[in-house]
Short mmCIF file of C-alpha atoms in Angstrom, two decimals:
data_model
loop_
_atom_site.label_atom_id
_atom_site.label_comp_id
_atom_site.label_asym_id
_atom_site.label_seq_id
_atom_site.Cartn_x
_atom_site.Cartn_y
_atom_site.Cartn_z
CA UNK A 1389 4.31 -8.45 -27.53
CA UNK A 1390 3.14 -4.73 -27.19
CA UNK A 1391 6.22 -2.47 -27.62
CA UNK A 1392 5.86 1.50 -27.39
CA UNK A 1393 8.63 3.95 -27.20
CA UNK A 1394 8.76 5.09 -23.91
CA UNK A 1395 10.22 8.29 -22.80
CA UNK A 1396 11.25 7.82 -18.47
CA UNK A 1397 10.82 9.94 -15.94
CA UNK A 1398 13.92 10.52 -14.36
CA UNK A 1399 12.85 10.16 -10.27
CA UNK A 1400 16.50 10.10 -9.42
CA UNK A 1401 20.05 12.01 -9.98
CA UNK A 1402 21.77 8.75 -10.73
CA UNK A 1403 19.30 7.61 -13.37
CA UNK A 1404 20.25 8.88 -16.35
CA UNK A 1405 24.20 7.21 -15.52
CA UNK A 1406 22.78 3.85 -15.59
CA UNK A 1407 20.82 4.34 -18.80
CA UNK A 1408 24.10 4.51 -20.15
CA UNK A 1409 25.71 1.39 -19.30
CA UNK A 1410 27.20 -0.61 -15.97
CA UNK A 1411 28.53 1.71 -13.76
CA UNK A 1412 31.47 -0.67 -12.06
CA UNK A 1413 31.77 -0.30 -8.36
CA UNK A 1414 29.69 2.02 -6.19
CA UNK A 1415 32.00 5.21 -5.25
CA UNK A 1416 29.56 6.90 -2.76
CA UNK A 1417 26.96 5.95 -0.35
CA UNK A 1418 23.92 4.45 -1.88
CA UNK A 1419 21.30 2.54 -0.96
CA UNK A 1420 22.56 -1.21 -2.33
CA UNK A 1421 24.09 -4.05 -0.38
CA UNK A 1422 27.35 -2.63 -0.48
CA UNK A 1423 26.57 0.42 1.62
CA UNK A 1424 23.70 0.44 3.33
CA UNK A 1425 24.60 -2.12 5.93
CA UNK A 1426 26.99 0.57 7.49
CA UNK A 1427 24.95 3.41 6.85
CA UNK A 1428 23.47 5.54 9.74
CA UNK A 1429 20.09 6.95 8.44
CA UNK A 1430 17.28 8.86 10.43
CA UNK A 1431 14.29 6.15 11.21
CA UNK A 1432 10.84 7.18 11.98
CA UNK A 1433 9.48 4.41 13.45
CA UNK A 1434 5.23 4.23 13.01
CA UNK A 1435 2.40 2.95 15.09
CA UNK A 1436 2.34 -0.35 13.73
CA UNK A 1437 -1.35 -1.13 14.82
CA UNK A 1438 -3.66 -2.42 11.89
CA UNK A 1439 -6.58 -3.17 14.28
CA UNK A 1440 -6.89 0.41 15.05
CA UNK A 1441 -10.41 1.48 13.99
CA UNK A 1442 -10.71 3.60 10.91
CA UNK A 1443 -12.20 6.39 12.70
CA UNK A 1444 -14.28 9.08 11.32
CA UNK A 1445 -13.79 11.69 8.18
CA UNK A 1446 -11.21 14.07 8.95
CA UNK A 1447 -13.54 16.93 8.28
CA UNK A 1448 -15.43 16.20 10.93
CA UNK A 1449 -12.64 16.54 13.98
CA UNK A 1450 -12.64 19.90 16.02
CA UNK A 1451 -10.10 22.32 14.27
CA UNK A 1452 -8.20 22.27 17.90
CA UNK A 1453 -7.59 18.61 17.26
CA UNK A 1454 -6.02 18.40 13.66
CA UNK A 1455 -2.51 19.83 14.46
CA UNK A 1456 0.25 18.86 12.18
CA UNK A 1457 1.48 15.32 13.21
CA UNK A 1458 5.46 14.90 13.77
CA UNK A 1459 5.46 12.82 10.81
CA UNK A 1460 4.38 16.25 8.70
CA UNK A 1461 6.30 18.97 9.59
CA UNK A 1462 9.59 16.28 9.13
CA UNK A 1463 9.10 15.16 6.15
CA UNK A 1464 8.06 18.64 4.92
CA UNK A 1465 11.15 20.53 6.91
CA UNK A 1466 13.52 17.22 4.64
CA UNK A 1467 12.16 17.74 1.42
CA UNK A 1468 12.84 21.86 1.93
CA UNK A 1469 16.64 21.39 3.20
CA UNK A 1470 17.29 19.15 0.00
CA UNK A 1471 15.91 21.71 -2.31
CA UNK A 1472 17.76 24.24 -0.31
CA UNK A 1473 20.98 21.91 -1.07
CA UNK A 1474 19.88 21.95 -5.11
CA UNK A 1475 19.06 18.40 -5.68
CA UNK A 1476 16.31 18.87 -7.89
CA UNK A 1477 16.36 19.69 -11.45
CA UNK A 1478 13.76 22.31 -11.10
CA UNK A 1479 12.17 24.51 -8.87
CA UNK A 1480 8.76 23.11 -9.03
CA UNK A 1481 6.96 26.16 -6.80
CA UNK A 1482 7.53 28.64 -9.65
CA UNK A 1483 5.69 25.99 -12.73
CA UNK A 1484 2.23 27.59 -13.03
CA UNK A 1485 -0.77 25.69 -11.75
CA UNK A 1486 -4.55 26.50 -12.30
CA UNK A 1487 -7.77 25.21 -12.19
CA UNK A 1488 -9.86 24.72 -14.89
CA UNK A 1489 -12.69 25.99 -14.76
CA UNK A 1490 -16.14 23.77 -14.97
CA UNK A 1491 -18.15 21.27 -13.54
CA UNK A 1492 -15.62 19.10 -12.21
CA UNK A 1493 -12.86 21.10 -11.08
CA UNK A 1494 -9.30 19.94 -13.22
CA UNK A 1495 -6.41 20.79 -12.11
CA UNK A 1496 -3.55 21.82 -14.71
CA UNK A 1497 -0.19 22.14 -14.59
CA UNK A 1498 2.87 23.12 -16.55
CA UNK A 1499 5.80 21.72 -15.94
CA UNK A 1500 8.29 22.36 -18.71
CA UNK A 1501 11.45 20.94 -16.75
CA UNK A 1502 9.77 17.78 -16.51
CA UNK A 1503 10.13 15.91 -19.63
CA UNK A 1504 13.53 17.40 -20.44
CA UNK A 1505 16.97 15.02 -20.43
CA UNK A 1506 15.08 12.07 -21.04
CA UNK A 1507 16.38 9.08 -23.13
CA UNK A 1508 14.09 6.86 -25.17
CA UNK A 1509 13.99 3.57 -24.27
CA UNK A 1510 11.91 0.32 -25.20
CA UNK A 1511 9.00 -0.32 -22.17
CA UNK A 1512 6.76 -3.65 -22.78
CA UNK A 1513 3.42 -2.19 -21.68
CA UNK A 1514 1.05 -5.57 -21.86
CA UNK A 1515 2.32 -7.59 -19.12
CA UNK A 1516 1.48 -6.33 -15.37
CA UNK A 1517 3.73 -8.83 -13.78
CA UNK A 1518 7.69 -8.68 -14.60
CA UNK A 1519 10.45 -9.92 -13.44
CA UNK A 1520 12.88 -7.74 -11.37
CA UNK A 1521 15.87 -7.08 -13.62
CA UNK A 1522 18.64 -5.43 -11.51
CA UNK A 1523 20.21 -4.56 -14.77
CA UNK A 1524 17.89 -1.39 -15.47
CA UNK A 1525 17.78 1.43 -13.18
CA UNK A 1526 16.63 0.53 -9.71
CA UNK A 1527 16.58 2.84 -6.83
CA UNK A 1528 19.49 0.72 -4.74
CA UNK A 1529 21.19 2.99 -6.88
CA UNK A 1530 20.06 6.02 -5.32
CA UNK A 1531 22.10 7.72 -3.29
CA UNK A 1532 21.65 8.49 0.40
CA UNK A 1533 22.02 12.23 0.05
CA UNK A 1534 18.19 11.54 -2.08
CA UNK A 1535 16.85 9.90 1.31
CA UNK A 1536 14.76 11.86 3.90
CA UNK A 1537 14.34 8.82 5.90
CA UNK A 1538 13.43 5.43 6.66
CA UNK A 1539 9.80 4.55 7.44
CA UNK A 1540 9.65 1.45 9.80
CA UNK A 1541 7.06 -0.34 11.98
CA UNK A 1542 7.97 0.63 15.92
CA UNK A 1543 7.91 -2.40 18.18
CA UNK A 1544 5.92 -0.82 21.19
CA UNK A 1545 3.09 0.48 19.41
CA UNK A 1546 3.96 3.88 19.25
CA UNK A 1547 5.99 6.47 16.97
CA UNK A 1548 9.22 7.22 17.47
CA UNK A 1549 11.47 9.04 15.45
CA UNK A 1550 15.74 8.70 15.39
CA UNK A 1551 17.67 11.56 13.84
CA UNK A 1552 20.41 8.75 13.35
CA UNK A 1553 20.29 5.04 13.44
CA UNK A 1554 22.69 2.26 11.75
CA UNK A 1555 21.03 -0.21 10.01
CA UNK A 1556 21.01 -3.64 10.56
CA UNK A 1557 22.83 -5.85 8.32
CA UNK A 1558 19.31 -8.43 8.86
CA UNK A 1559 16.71 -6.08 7.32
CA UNK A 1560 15.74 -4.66 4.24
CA UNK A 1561 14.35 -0.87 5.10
CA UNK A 1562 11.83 0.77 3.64
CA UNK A 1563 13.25 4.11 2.51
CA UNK A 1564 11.54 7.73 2.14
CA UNK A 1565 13.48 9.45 -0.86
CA UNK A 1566 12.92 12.50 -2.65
CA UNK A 1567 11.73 12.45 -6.36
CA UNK A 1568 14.11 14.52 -8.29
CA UNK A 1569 11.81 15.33 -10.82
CA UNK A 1570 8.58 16.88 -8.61
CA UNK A 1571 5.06 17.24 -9.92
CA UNK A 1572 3.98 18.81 -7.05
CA UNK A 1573 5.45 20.28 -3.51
CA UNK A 1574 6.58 17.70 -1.21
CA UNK A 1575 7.06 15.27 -4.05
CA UNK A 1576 8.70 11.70 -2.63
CA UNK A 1577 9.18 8.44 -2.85
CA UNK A 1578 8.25 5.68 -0.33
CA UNK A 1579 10.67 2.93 -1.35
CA UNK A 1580 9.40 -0.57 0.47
CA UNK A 1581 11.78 -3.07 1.56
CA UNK A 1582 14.43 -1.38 -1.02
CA UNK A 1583 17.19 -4.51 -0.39
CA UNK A 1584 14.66 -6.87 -1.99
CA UNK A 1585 14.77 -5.78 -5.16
CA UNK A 1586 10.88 -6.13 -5.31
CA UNK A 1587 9.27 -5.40 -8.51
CA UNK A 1588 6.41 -2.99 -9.18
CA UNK A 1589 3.54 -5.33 -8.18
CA UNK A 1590 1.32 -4.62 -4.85
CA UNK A 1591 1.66 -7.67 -2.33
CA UNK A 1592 0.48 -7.18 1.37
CA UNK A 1593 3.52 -6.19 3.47
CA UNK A 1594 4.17 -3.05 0.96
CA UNK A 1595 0.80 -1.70 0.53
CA UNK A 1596 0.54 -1.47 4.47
CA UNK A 1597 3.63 0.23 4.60
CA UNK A 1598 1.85 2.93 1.93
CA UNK A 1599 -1.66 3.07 3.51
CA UNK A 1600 0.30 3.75 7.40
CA UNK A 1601 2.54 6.69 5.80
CA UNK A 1602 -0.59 7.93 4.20
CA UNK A 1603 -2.39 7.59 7.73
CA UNK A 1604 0.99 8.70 9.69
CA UNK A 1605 1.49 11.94 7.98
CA UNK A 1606 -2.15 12.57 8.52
CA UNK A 1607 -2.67 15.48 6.19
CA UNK A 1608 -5.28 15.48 3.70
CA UNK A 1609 -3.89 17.42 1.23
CA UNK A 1610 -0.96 14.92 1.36
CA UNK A 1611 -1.90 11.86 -1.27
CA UNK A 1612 -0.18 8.49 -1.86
CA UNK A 1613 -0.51 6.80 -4.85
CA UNK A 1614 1.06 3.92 -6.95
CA UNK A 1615 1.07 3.23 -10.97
CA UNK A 1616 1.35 -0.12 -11.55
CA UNK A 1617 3.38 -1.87 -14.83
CA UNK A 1618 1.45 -0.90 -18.22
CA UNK A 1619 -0.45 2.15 -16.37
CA UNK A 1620 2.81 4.25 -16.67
CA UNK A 1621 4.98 2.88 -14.09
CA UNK A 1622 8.00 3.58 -15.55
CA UNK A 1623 10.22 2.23 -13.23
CA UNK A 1624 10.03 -1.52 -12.34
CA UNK A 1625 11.05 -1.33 -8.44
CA UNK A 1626 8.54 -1.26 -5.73
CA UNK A 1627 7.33 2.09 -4.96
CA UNK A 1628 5.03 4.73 -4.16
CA UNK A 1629 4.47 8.50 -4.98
CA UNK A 1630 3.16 11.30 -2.17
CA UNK A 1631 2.93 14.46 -2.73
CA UNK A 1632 0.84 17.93 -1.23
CA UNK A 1633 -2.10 18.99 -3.35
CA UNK A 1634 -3.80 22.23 -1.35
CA UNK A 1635 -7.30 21.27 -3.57
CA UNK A 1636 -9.58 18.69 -3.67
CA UNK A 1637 -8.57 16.15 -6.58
CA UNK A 1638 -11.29 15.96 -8.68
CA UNK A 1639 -11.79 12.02 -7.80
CA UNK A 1640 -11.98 12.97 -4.56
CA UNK A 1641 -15.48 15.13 -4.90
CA UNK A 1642 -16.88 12.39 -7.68
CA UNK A 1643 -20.08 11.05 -6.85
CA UNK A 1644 -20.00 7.50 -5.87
CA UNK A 1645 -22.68 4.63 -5.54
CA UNK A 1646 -22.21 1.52 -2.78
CA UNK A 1647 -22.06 -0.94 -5.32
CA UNK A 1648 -20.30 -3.96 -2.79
CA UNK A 1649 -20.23 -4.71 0.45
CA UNK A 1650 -18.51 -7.20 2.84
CA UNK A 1651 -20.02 -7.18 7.00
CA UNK A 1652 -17.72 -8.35 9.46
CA UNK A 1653 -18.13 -9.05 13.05
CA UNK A 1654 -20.38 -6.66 14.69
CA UNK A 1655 -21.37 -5.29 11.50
CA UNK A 1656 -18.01 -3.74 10.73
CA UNK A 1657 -16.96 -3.96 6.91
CA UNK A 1658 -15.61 -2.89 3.72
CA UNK A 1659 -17.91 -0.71 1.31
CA UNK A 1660 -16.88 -0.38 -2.72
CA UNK A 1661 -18.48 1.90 -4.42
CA UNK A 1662 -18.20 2.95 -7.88
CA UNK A 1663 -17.37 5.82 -9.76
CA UNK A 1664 -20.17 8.14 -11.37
CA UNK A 1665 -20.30 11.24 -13.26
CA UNK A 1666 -16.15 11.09 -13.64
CA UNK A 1667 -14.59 10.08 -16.76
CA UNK A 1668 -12.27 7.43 -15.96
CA UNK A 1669 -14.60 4.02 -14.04
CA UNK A 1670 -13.34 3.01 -11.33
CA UNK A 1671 -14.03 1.78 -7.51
CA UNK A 1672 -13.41 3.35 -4.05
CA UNK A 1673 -12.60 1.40 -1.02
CA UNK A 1674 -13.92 2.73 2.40
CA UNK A 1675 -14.17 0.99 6.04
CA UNK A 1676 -17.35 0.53 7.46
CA UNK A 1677 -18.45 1.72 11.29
CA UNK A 1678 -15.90 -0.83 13.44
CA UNK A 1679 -13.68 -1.80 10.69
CA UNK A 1680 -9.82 -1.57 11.08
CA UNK A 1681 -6.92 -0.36 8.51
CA UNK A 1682 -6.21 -4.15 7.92
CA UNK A 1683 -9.86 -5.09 6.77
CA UNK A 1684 -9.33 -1.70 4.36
CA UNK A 1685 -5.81 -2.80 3.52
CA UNK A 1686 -6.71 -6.56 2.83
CA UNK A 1687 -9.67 -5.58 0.70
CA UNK A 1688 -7.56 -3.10 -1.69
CA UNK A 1689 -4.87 -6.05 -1.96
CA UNK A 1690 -7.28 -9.00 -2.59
CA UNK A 1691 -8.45 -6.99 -5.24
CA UNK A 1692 -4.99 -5.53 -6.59
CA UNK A 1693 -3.69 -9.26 -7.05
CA UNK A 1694 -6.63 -10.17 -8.42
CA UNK A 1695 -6.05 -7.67 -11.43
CA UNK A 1696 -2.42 -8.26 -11.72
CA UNK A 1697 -3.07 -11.81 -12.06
CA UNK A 1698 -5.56 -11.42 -14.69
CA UNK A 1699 -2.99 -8.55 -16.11
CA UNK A 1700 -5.28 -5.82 -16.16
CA UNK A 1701 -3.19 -2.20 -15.28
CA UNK A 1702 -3.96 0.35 -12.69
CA UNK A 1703 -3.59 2.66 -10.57
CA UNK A 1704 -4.19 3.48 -6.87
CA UNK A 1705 -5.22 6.73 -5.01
CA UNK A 1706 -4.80 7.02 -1.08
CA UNK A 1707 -7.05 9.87 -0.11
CA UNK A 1708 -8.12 11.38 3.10
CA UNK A 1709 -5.26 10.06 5.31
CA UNK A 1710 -6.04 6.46 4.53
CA UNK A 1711 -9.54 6.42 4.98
CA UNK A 1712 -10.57 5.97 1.40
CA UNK A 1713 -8.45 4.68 -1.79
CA UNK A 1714 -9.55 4.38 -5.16
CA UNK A 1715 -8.78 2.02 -7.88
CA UNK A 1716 -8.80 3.49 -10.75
CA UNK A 1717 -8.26 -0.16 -13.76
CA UNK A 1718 -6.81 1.80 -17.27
CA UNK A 1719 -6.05 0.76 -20.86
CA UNK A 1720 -4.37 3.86 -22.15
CA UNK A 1721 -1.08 2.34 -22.85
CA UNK A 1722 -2.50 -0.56 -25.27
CA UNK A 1723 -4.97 1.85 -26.90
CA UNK A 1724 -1.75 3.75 -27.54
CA UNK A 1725 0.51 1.00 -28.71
CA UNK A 1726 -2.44 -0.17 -30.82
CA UNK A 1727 -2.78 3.21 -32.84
CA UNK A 1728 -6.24 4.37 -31.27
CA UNK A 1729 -5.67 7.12 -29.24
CA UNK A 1730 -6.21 10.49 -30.99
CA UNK A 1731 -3.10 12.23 -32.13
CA UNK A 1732 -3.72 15.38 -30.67
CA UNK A 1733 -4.23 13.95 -27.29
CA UNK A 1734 -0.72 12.01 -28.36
CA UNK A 1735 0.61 14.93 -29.43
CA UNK A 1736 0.63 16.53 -25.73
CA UNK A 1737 2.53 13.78 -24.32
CA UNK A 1738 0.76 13.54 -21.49
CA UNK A 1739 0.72 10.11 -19.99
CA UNK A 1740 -2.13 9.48 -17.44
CA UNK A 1741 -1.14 7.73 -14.50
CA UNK A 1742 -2.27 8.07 -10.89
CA UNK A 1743 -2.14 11.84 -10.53
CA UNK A 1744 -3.53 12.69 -14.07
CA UNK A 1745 -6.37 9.92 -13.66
CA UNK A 1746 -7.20 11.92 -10.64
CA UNK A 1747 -7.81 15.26 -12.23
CA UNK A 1748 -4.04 16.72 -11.89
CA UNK A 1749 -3.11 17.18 -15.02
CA UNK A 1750 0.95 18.17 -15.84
CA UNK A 1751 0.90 19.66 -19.38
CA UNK A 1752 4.75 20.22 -21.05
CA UNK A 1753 3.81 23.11 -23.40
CA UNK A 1754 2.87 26.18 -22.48
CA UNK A 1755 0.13 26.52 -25.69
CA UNK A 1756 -1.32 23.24 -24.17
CA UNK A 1757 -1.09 24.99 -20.79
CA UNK A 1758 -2.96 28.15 -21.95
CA UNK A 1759 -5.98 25.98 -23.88
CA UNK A 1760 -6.65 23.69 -21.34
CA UNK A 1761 -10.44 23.30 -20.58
CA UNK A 1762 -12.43 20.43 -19.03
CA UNK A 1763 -13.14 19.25 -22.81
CA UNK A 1764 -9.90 18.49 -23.23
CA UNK A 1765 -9.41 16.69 -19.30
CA UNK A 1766 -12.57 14.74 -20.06
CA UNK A 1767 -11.40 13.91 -23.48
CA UNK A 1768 -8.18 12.07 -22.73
CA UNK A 1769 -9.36 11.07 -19.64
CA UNK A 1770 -12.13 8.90 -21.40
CA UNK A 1771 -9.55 6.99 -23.49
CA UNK A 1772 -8.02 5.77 -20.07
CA UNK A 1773 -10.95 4.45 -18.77
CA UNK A 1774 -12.18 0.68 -19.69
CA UNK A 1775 -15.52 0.22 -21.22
CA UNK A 1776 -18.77 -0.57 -19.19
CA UNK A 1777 -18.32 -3.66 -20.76
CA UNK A 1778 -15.01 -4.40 -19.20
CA UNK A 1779 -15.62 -2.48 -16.36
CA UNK A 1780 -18.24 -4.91 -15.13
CA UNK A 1781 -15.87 -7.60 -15.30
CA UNK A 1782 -13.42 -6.14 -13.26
CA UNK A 1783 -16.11 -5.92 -10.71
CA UNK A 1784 -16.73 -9.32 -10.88
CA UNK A 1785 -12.94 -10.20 -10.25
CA UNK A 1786 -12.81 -7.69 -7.24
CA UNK A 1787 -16.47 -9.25 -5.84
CA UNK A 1788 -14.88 -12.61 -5.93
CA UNK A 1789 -11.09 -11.43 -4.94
CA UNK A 1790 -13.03 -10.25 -2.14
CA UNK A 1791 -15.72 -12.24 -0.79
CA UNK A 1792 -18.06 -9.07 -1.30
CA UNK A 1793 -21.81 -9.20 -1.64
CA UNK A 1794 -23.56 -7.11 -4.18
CA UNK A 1795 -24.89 -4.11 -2.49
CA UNK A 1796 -26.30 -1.75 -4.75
CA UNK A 1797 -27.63 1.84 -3.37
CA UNK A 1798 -30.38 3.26 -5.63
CA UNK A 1799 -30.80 6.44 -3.68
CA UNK A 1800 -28.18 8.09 -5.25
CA UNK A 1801 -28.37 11.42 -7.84
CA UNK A 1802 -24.88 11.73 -9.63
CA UNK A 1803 -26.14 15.02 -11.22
CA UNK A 1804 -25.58 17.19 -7.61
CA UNK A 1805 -22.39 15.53 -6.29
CA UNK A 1806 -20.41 17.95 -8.31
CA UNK A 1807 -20.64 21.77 -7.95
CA UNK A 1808 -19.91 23.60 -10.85
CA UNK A 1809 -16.13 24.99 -10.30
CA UNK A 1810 -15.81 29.39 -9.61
CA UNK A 1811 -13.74 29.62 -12.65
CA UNK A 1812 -9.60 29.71 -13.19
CA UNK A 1813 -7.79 30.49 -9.64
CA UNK A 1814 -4.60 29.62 -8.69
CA UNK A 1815 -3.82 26.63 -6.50
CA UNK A 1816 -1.00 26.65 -3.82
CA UNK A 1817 1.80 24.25 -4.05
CA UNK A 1818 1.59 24.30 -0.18
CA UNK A 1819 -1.12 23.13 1.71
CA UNK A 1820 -2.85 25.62 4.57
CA UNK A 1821 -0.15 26.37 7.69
CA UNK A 1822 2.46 24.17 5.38
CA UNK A 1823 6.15 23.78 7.17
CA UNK A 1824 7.29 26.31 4.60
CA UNK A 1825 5.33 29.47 6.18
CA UNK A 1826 6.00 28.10 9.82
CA UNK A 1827 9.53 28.40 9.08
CA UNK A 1828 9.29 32.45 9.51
CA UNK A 1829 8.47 32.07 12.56
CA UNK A 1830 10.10 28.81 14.24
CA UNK A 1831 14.14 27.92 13.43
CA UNK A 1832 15.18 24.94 11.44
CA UNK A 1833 16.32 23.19 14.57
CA UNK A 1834 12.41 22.52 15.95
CA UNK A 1835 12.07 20.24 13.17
CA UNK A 1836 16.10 19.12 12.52
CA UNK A 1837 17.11 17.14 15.12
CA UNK A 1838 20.89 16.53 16.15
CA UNK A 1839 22.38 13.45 15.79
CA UNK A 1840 21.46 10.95 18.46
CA UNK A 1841 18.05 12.92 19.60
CA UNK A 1842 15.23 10.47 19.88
CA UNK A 1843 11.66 11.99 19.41
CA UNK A 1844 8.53 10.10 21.06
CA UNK A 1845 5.16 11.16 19.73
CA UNK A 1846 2.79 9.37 21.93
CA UNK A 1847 0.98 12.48 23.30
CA UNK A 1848 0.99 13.93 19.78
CA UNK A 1849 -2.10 15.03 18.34
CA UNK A 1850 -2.86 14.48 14.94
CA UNK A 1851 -5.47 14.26 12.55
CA UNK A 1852 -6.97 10.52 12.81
#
């Protein structure tokens, strides 16, 4: 068995207390059996409509049209009263962010505060698929102070949104919490089905919960993405990261060629492309003309299980508000625990999951920090990605996961998909017209609701 010292990310308050040792009894609201069943929590209740078409890019709507949904300014107006209330170990707006300059545009980030107070602790990074083990740190643990909300499927086919509601003693809700530890403003946690103790592997019920809160906040500089067990998960309880980015990641503005295809009635269908000119392989998912969030959401699955089956890690990107999600396969960790990673790249301590793999890099030293350059992004990046070799398989498993067709597009030139970047800038922890700046000019109470107000969005307008 592959062993390698892991060091945790500490996503919650109450983590480090468990490292420890058994905490006996509960002794304040959290989000296990024992209290949640007469907690009252705020509910934001979503469109639950998977046949919806996956309309077009969001670039392309009238500027009139892409208001800030509901869903936004909430969740953005939550996550600022908790760091008004100090629950976070640092203030993530002040950690200096820049982007490299060069061809593809790498974002880097220091972020001292985020490796500090961490306890070492054994992780087995070769198996994808392990059990649930609600001896470790899970986030029923959490408590409900960390919790912005929970994010449930309405019932009429429309939002709503419940400043309080009990919850029933039947269900196991999916919970929005904040991550204690932020890379980036905004930082959460979508929690799925947090009662059931699910471990970190992607099964169909969950991953629609992810791709609607991607689609319900509809912000594109507001990401979802998911590490799975051996690509730097480090906790082993269903869940998600989203956070606000106010740049283009640089997977996002990769070249890509149409590599698989699957038509569906009417000619509606999935398209998988590949990866080119970027230095980790990997695939991106869109819906063709027709197709609906569940043909999107079934094809990412099919081809999720497939890998987890076959225990090969990864890691998932939700991009432009659902539309398009990459999967991005890895073998960082065993390179690592087998010795063949260069030490300097070791020697930053940067471990490339989801955001990293994307092009946001968070660096813990500030001489790391000040040398950062696209040879060094493009370096480490490499080591994470599988080789063509491998990669080639994996499309093989996803084809046949999938039902997909070979579909290869030759017109493609990966040399002018990526404009050469206008050199270091500074990029905003807030994304254009964020909740933060509206608050000068709107009170708290717009977006914070008294107890027992119900909010229906159906003539809402949002970006979708």
């Amino acid at each position: 068995m592959l062993t390698i010292k892991r060091v945790p990310t500490l996503v919650s308050n109450y983590q480090e207390d468990v490292l420890e040792g058994n905490v006996m009894g509960c002794g304040r609201k959290c989000l296990g059996k024992c209290c949640m069943p007469v907690s009252v929590l705020p509910l934001y209740a979503f469109k639950n409509d998977d046949n919806e078409p996956i309309e077009n890019d969001i670039q392309t709507l009238p500027e009139e049209e892409c208001q800030m949904s509901f869903l936004n300014n909430l969740l953005l107006g939550l996550w600022e009263e908790r760091m008004s209330q100090g629950l976070f170990r640092y203030d993530v707006t002040t950690c200096e962010t820049k982007v490299i300059p060069g061809r593809c545009g790498f974002i880097a980030q220091l972020n001292e505060g985020r490796h500090l107070k961490k306890r070492p602790t054994e992780f087995c990074i070769d198996k994808v698929l392990q059990p649930f083990d609600e001896n470790k740190f899970n986030f029923t643990k959490v408590g409900q102070e960390e919790v912005l909300f929970r994010f449930e499927p309405s019932t009429d086919y429309k939002p709503h949104y419940f400043s309080g509601m009990r919850v029933n003693g039947g269900i196991s809700p999916s919970i929005v919490a904040i991550n204690v530890s932020p890379i980036e403003y905004g930082h959460v946690l979508l929690i799925p089905r947090v009662l059931d103790c699910l471990p970190q592997r992607i099964d169909r019920d969950s991953f629609a919960i992810a791709l609607h809160f991607a689609r319900e906040v509809a912000d594109p500089f507001f990401r979802v993405g998911y590490n799975s067990l051996g690509a730097f998960a480090t906790i082993n309880h269903l869940h998600f990261q989203a956070y606000y980015l106010s740049v283009p990641f640089p997977v996002e503005k990769a070249p890509i060629q149409k590599i698989l295809a699957r038509k569906g009635l009417g000619g509606a269908g999935v398209i998988v492309s590949k990866l080119l000119n970027y230095p980790v392989r990997g695939f991106a998912f869109e819906g063709g003309n027709g197709s609906t969030a569940r043909d999107l959401s079934d094809a990412v699955v099919n081809s999720c299980i497939s890998l987890q089956n076959k225990n090969i890690p990864f890691n998932i990107l939700i991009a432009q508000c659902g539309k398009k999600i990459f999967l991005l396969p890895q073998c960082y960790a065993e390179k690592q625990a087998l010795g063949v990673v260069d030490q300097e790249l070791l020697d930053t301590q940067v471990n490339p999951a989801v955001w990293e793999i994307s092009g946001h890099i968070v660096l813990k030293r500030t001489k790391d920090y000040n040398d950062a350059s696209e040879e060094y992004a493009w370096k480490l990046l490499s080591e994470v990605s599988l080789s063509e070799e491998r990669f080639e398989e994996v499309k093989g498993y996803i084809s046949e996961a999938d039902g997909l067709q070979a579909e290869e597009d030759k017109n493609i030139n990966p040399e002018k998909e990526i404009p050469d970047s206008p050199g270091p800038q500074v990029a905003s922890h807030m994304p254009p017209d964020c909740l933060v700046r509206l608050l000068l000019a709107f009170d708290m109470v717009t977006i914070l609701q008294p107890p027992g107000d119900v909010f229906s969005s159906t003539n809402v307008s949002t970006c979708r």
